[in-house]
Coordinates of C-alpha atoms in Angstrom, one line a residue:
M1 CA 72.1 23.0 -9.5
R2 CA 74.9 24.3 -7.4
S3 CA 74.1 24.3 -3.6
H4 CA 73.8 27.6 -1.9
V5 CA 76.4 28.3 0.9
P6 CA 75.0 30.7 3.5
N7 CA 77.0 33.9 3.8
Y8 CA 77.7 34.5 7.5
H9 CA 78.9 38.0 6.8
H10 CA 75.3 39.2 6.4
P11 CA 75.0 42.5 8.4
Y12 CA 72.1 41.1 10.4
T13 CA 74.3 38.3 11.6
F14 CA 76.8 40.9 13.0
V15 CA 74.0 42.5 14.9
F16 CA 73.0 39.1 16.4
V17 CA 76.6 38.3 17.5
F18 CA 77.0 41.8 18.9
I19 CA 73.9 41.5 21.0
L20 CA 74.5 37.9 22.1
F21 CA 78.1 38.1 23.4
P22 CA 77.7 41.0 25.9
A23 CA 74.7 39.0 27.4
L24 CA 76.9 36.0 27.8
G25 CA 79.8 38.1 29.3
A26 CA 77.5 39.8 31.8
Y27 CA 76.8 36.4 33.5
A28 CA 80.3 35.1 33.6
N29 CA 81.3 33.8 37.1
T30 CA 85.0 34.1 36.5
L31 CA 87.7 36.6 35.7
S32 CA 90.8 35.4 33.8
P33 CA 94.3 37.0 33.6
T34 CA 93.4 38.3 30.2
E35 CA 90.1 40.0 31.3
T36 CA 89.5 43.3 33.1
L37 CA 86.5 44.4 35.1
T38 CA 86.0 48.2 34.7
I39 CA 83.6 50.7 36.0
S40 CA 83.1 52.1 32.5
N41 CA 82.0 48.9 30.8
N42 CA 79.5 48.3 33.6
K43 CA 80.2 44.5 33.6
T44 CA 79.8 42.3 36.7
I45 CA 80.6 38.8 37.7
V46 CA 77.7 36.6 38.7
S47 CA 77.7 33.3 40.6
R48 CA 76.5 30.2 38.6
N49 CA 73.3 30.1 40.6
E50 CA 72.8 33.8 40.0
T51 CA 72.5 34.4 43.8
F52 CA 75.4 36.8 44.1
E53 CA 76.9 39.5 41.9
L54 CA 80.3 41.3 42.1
G55 CA 81.0 44.6 40.6
F56 CA 81.8 48.3 41.2
F57 CA 79.2 50.4 42.9
T58 CA 78.5 53.7 44.6
P59 CA 76.5 53.5 47.9
G60 CA 73.6 55.9 48.2
S61 CA 74.5 59.5 47.3
S62 CA 78.2 58.9 47.6
S63 CA 80.4 59.7 44.6
R64 CA 83.1 57.2 45.6
W65 CA 83.4 53.8 43.9
Y66 CA 83.9 50.4 45.6
L67 CA 84.2 46.8 44.5
G68 CA 81.7 44.7 46.3
I69 CA 79.4 41.7 46.4
W70 CA 75.6 41.9 46.7
Y71 CA 72.5 39.7 46.3
K72 CA 71.6 39.7 42.6
K73 CA 67.9 38.6 42.9
I74 CA 67.0 40.9 45.8
P75 CA 65.7 44.3 44.5
T76 CA 66.8 46.1 47.7
R77 CA 70.5 46.3 47.1
T78 CA 72.1 44.4 50.0
Y79 CA 75.9 44.5 50.1
V80 CA 77.7 41.6 51.9
W81 CA 81.3 42.3 51.1
V82 CA 83.5 45.3 50.1
A83 CA 87.0 44.9 48.9
N84 CA 88.5 48.5 49.0
R85 CA 86.3 49.8 51.8
D86 CA 89.1 52.1 53.1
N87 CA 90.5 53.0 49.7
P88 CA 87.7 54.0 47.5
L89 CA 88.0 55.2 43.9
S90 CA 87.3 58.9 43.5
R91 CA 86.6 58.7 39.8
P92 CA 84.4 56.4 37.8
N93 CA 87.2 54.8 35.8
G94 CA 88.8 52.2 38.0
S95 CA 89.4 48.5 37.1
L96 CA 89.9 45.1 38.6
K97 CA 92.3 42.6 37.0
I98 CA 94.7 39.8 37.9
S99 CA 98.3 41.2 37.9
D100 CA 101.4 39.5 36.5
D101 CA 102.3 38.2 40.0
N102 CA 98.9 36.6 40.3
N103 CA 97.2 39.0 42.6
L104 CA 93.8 40.5 42.3
V105 CA 94.3 44.3 42.1
I106 CA 92.1 47.3 41.9
Y107 CA 93.6 50.2 39.9
D108 CA 92.5 53.8 40.0
H109 CA 92.2 56.2 37.0
S110 CA 96.0 56.6 36.9
D111 CA 96.6 52.9 36.9
T112 CA 97.8 53.1 40.5
P113 CA 97.0 50.1 42.8
V114 CA 94.5 51.0 45.6
W115 CA 93.8 47.5 46.8
S116 CA 95.4 44.0 46.4
T117 CA 95.1 40.5 47.7
N118 CA 98.9 40.9 48.6
L119 CA 99.8 37.3 47.9
T120 CA 103.4 36.2 47.3
V121 CA 102.6 33.1 45.2
G122 CA 104.4 34.5 42.1
A123 CA 103.7 33.9 38.4
S124 CA 104.7 30.3 38.6
R125 CA 101.3 29.3 39.9
S126 CA 99.5 30.3 36.8
P127 CA 97.0 29.9 35.3
V128 CA 95.1 31.7 38.0
V129 CA 91.4 32.5 37.8
A130 CA 89.1 34.5 40.1
E131 CA 85.7 33.0 40.6
L132 CA 82.5 34.1 42.4
L133 CA 81.1 30.9 44.0
D134 CA 77.5 30.1 44.6
N135 CA 77.8 30.9 48.4
G136 CA 79.1 34.4 47.7
N137 CA 82.8 33.6 48.3
F138 CA 85.1 35.3 45.8
V139 CA 88.1 33.1 45.4
L140 CA 91.4 33.1 43.6
H141 CA 92.6 29.7 42.5
S142 CA 94.8 27.8 40.1
N143 CA 94.9 24.1 39.2
D144 CA 96.6 23.4 42.5
P145 CA 94.5 20.8 44.5
E146 CA 95.5 22.3 47.8
G147 CA 92.7 24.8 47.7
Y148 CA 92.2 28.5 47.2
L149 CA 95.2 31.0 47.0
W150 CA 92.9 33.6 48.5
Q151 CA 89.2 33.9 49.4
S152 CA 87.0 36.8 50.5
F153 CA 85.5 34.6 53.2
D154 CA 88.8 35.1 55.1
F155 CA 88.4 38.9 55.1
P156 CA 84.8 39.7 56.1
T157 CA 83.3 43.2 56.0
D158 CA 80.2 43.6 58.2
T159 CA 78.3 40.4 57.2
L160 CA 78.7 36.7 58.0
L161 CA 77.2 34.6 55.1
P162 CA 76.3 31.0 55.3
D163 CA 79.4 28.7 55.5
M164 CA 81.6 31.7 56.3
K165 CA 83.5 31.5 59.6
L166 CA 83.9 34.0 62.4
G167 CA 87.0 33.4 64.5
W168 CA 90.5 32.2 64.6
D169 CA 92.5 29.9 62.3
K170 CA 95.3 29.0 64.7
K171 CA 97.5 27.4 62.0
T172 CA 97.7 30.6 59.9
G173 CA 97.0 33.2 62.6
L174 CA 94.1 34.5 60.7
D175 CA 91.4 36.2 62.8
R176 CA 88.1 36.7 61.0
V177 CA 86.4 39.7 62.4
L178 CA 83.2 41.6 61.4
R179 CA 83.6 45.4 61.3
S180 CA 80.7 47.8 60.7
W181 CA 80.3 50.4 58.0
K182 CA 80.9 53.9 59.2
T183 CA 77.5 55.1 58.1
S184 CA 74.6 53.7 56.1
E185 CA 76.2 55.1 52.9
D186 CA 79.9 54.8 53.9
P187 CA 81.3 51.3 53.8
S188 CA 84.7 52.4 55.3
S189 CA 85.7 50.7 58.6
G190 CA 83.3 52.0 61.3
D191 CA 83.8 52.1 65.1
F192 CA 82.2 48.8 65.9
S193 CA 83.7 45.3 65.5
T194 CA 82.7 41.7 66.5
K195 CA 85.5 39.4 67.6
L196 CA 85.5 35.8 68.8
E197 CA 87.7 35.6 71.9
T198 CA 89.6 32.4 72.5
R199 CA 90.5 32.8 76.1
G200 CA 88.9 30.4 78.6
F201 CA 85.4 29.5 77.4
P202 CA 85.2 31.1 73.9
E203 CA 82.5 33.7 73.3
Y204 CA 82.2 36.8 71.0
Y205 CA 82.4 40.4 71.9
V206 CA 81.2 43.6 70.3
F207 CA 83.6 46.5 70.6
N208 CA 83.1 50.2 70.2
K209 CA 86.7 51.0 69.1
E210 CA 88.7 49.4 71.9
T211 CA 85.9 49.2 74.5
I212 CA 83.7 46.1 75.0
I213 CA 80.0 47.0 74.8
Y214 CA 78.4 43.6 74.5
R215 CA 79.3 39.9 75.2
S216 CA 77.4 37.0 73.7
G217 CA 78.1 34.5 76.5
P218 CA 79.9 31.2 75.7
W219 CA 78.8 28.6 73.3
I220 CA 76.7 26.1 75.3
G221 CA 76.1 23.3 72.8
N222 CA 73.4 24.7 70.6
R223 CA 73.7 28.5 70.9
F224 CA 75.5 31.4 72.6
S225 CA 74.5 31.8 76.3
C226 CA 73.2 35.3 75.9
V227 CA 71.2 34.7 72.7
P228 CA 68.2 32.7 73.7
E229 CA 66.6 33.6 70.4
M230 CA 69.1 31.3 68.7
K231 CA 66.6 28.4 68.8
P232 CA 67.0 25.5 66.4
I233 CA 65.6 26.2 63.0
E234 CA 64.9 23.4 60.5
Y235 CA 66.7 25.2 57.6
M236 CA 69.7 26.5 59.6
V237 CA 72.5 24.4 61.1
Y238 CA 75.0 26.1 63.6
T239 CA 78.6 24.9 63.9
F240 CA 81.0 25.9 66.7
I241 CA 84.5 24.5 66.6
A242 CA 87.0 24.8 69.5
S243 CA 90.1 22.8 68.8
N244 CA 93.9 23.1 68.7
E245 CA 93.6 24.3 65.1
E246 CA 90.7 26.7 65.2
V247 CA 88.0 28.4 67.2
S248 CA 85.2 29.4 65.0
Y249 CA 81.4 29.9 64.5
S250 CA 79.5 29.4 61.3
Y251 CA 76.1 28.4 60.0
H252 CA 74.8 26.4 57.1
M253 CA 71.5 26.8 55.2
T254 CA 69.8 23.5 54.3
K255 CA 67.4 25.3 52.0
P256 CA 69.5 27.3 49.4
D257 CA 66.5 29.5 48.5
V258 CA 66.4 30.9 52.0
Y259 CA 68.6 34.0 52.3
S260 CA 69.9 34.7 55.8
T261 CA 72.7 36.9 57.1
L262 CA 74.3 37.8 60.4
S263 CA 75.6 41.4 60.2
L264 CA 77.0 44.2 62.4
S265 CA 75.3 47.5 61.8
Y266 CA 76.9 50.9 61.9
T267 CA 75.1 51.6 65.2
G268 CA 76.8 48.6 66.9
T269 CA 73.9 46.1 66.7
I270 CA 74.5 42.6 65.6
E271 CA 71.4 41.1 64.0
R272 CA 70.1 38.0 62.2
R273 CA 67.9 38.7 59.2
N274 CA 66.0 36.6 56.7
W275 CA 64.8 37.7 53.3
I276 CA 61.0 37.2 52.9
E277 CA 60.2 36.8 49.3
Q278 CA 56.4 37.4 49.7
S279 CA 56.8 40.8 51.3
Q280 CA 60.1 41.6 49.4
A281 CA 61.8 42.7 52.6
W282 CA 64.3 41.7 55.2
K283 CA 62.9 40.4 58.4
Q284 CA 64.9 40.8 61.6
L285 CA 64.8 37.6 63.6
W286 CA 66.8 38.9 66.6
Y287 CA 69.3 41.5 67.5
Q288 CA 71.8 42.3 70.3
P289 CA 72.3 44.3 72.4
K290 CA 68.6 45.1 72.9
D291 CA 68.2 46.4 76.5
I292 CA 70.1 47.9 79.4
C293 CA 71.0 44.4 80.7
D294 CA 73.0 43.7 77.5
N295 CA 75.4 46.5 78.3
Y296 CA 78.8 45.0 79.3
R297 CA 79.4 44.8 83.1
Q298 CA 76.2 46.7 83.7
C299 CA 76.0 45.6 87.4
G300 CA 79.6 45.1 88.4
N301 CA 81.1 42.1 90.3
Y302 CA 78.6 39.6 91.7
G303 CA 75.7 41.7 90.6
Y304 CA 73.2 40.6 88.0
C305 CA 70.8 42.6 85.7
D306 CA 67.1 42.0 85.5
S307 CA 65.3 44.0 82.8
N308 CA 62.0 43.3 84.5
S309 CA 62.9 44.8 87.9
L310 CA 63.6 48.3 89.2
P311 CA 66.3 49.0 89.8
N312 CA 67.7 46.7 87.2
C313 CA 70.8 45.6 89.2
N314 CA 70.6 43.1 92.0
C315 CA 73.1 41.2 94.2
I316 CA 73.5 37.4 94.0
K317 CA 72.3 35.7 97.1
G318 CA 75.1 35.9 99.8
F319 CA 76.3 39.2 98.4
A320 CA 75.5 42.8 99.3
L321 CA 76.1 46.3 97.9
G322 CA 79.7 47.3 98.2
N323 CA 80.8 50.6 99.9
G324 CA 77.2 51.5 100.7
Q325 CA 76.3 52.6 97.2
E326 CA 72.8 52.1 96.0
W327 CA 71.5 50.9 92.6
A328 CA 68.9 53.6 92.5
L329 CA 71.7 56.2 92.3
R330 CA 72.9 54.4 89.1
D331 CA 76.2 53.7 90.8
D332 CA 76.3 50.1 89.5
S333 CA 80.0 49.7 88.6
A334 CA 81.4 48.7 92.0
G335 CA 78.9 45.8 92.2
C336 CA 78.5 43.6 95.2
V337 CA 80.7 42.1 97.9
R338 CA 80.4 38.9 100.0
K339 CA 78.5 39.0 103.2
T340 CA 80.7 36.3 104.7
R341 CA 84.2 35.2 103.6
L342 CA 84.7 31.7 102.3
S343 CA 86.3 29.3 104.8
C344 CA 87.7 26.9 102.3
D345 CA 87.6 24.1 104.9
G346 CA 84.8 22.0 103.4
R347 CA 81.9 23.9 105.0
D348 CA 81.3 26.2 102.0
G349 CA 78.5 25.3 99.6
F350 CA 76.6 26.5 96.5
V351 CA 73.5 28.4 95.6
A352 CA 71.9 27.7 92.2
V353 CA 71.1 30.9 90.3
K354 CA 68.5 30.1 87.7
R355 CA 68.1 31.2 84.1
M356 CA 71.3 33.3 83.9
K357 CA 73.7 34.6 81.3
L358 CA 76.9 33.0 82.3
P359 CA 79.6 35.4 83.7
D360 CA 82.5 36.6 81.5
T361 CA 84.6 33.5 80.8
A362 CA 88.1 35.1 80.4
A363 CA 89.3 33.6 83.7
T364 CA 87.8 30.1 83.5
V365 CA 89.0 26.5 83.5
L366 CA 87.3 23.9 81.3
D367 CA 86.9 20.1 81.6
R368 CA 84.4 18.8 79.1
G369 CA 84.9 15.2 80.2
I370 CA 83.2 15.5 83.6
G371 CA 79.6 16.1 84.7
L372 CA 78.0 18.6 87.2
K373 CA 78.7 16.5 90.3
E374 CA 82.4 16.1 89.6
C375 CA 82.4 19.8 88.7
E376 CA 81.0 20.8 92.1
A377 CA 83.6 18.7 93.9
K378 CA 86.4 20.2 91.8
C379 CA 85.2 23.7 92.6
L380 CA 84.8 22.9 96.3
Q381 CA 88.4 21.7 96.5
D382 CA 89.7 24.8 94.8
C383 CA 89.9 27.8 97.2
N384 CA 90.0 30.2 94.2
C385 CA 86.9 28.8 92.6
T386 CA 83.9 31.1 92.8
A387 CA 81.3 29.3 90.6
Y388 CA 80.7 26.5 88.2
A389 CA 78.3 25.4 85.5
N390 CA 77.9 22.9 82.6
T391 CA 79.6 23.7 79.4
D392 CA 76.9 22.1 77.3
I393 CA 73.1 22.3 78.1
R394 CA 72.0 19.6 75.7
D395 CA 70.7 16.2 76.8
G396 CA 70.5 17.2 80.5
G397 CA 73.8 19.0 80.6
S398 CA 77.5 17.9 80.4
G399 CA 81.0 19.3 80.8
C400 CA 82.4 21.6 83.5
V401 CA 83.4 25.2 83.5
I402 CA 84.9 26.8 86.7
W403 CA 85.3 30.5 87.4
K404 CA 88.2 31.8 89.4
G405 CA 87.9 35.4 90.7
G406 CA 85.0 37.9 90.2
L407 CA 81.8 37.1 88.5
F408 CA 80.6 39.9 86.2
D409 CA 78.4 40.7 83.2
I410 CA 75.6 38.5 84.4
R411 CA 71.9 38.9 83.6
S412 CA 68.7 36.9 84.2
Y413 CA 66.1 35.8 81.7
A414 CA 62.4 35.1 82.1
N415 CA 62.9 32.3 79.6
G416 CA 66.2 30.8 78.6
G417 CA 69.6 31.3 80.3
Q418 CA 71.4 28.6 82.3
D419 CA 71.9 27.6 85.9
L420 CA 75.0 29.0 87.6
Y421 CA 76.2 27.6 90.8
V422 CA 77.9 30.2 93.0
K423 CA 80.0 29.3 96.0
L424 CA 78.9 30.8 99.3
A425 CA 80.0 30.5 103.0
A426 CA 77.9 28.2 105.1
A427 CA 76.4 31.1 107.0
D428 CA 74.9 32.5 103.7
L429 CA 73.4 29.2 102.5
G430 CA 70.2 29.3 104.6

């Protein structure tokens, strides 16, 4: 008897293949030069671990289309990156593809580019592939072992994900900055931005347009000075780098199933949130600024803010209100002045101001190789030195930071903060 050879052209087989292949395509984590991601085909790119998803979306009631990344498994759509935030598509027929010159490009309905990675690598670096990694980083790479040609982690929107860096790459001149959405339904660049400043003792600032509204305080070994809520967490490791090559802050999750973000809201608040699976909601761990004392330069020079006192502004010991103004009149900007001028002849001394947010560090000098005693001696010998403190509070304290000039943007804490040693004339030490 002749053996029967199955006929794979059976119509039911066609149905099976038709159903199977779109399902496989929907969970692809890469985009090749021969593929196109369009709004009309409703396809997305999903990371291998199915944590993140990339595709086109319209936020809220908006009719504009954007290419973005969000958490796939979280039912509350949470966007963490937007490509064309300032160049949205007005019609639902745009596309994403890899161009002939190996750039990622978003095209509108008339095939006009509205966003691009703007690389100059040229076609010789092919084959090039775009890939959504497990950590939410969307990258463009070839077989070149030198690394990625481009990555979304270098161009944040309003959210810092685990392993993403905030700050400067001094070799390339790249400055990674968070910028808020304009509104809750408009991802275009808003008024608020968060930037890591590299002058003196590095710290990050929140800006409203060009005006500083909040300062984090410097990194003091395990957290930023003005964020006492940044306590060690078993599943989160903080990293701060200050070297000749970069100044950056990042964090790493030791438990991949814990979702945590640091984001800048459209209202100017920077906040740490964790996703709570049991309640199916984001939980806010901390946020800044949160009270009047977080306002930048609230109490002027040599004044400090205490949220538990009325009025909130007070002068450091050895200082008095300048020009006769009074805190109660809300005239806080002029701050305080010395009661007695420094002699700079060896008779000056220091008062320890406890549990403080360290002053603005733009005009500071650092020496991480000496301790507090050597730091005191160094400040005493320098007539321009006005205060000193440790650069690192861990293990009893180490390092030395010296302020020259005015001391401003200081606040006190009931718990947390750091000791600041302010230089005073001998007459004011008693």
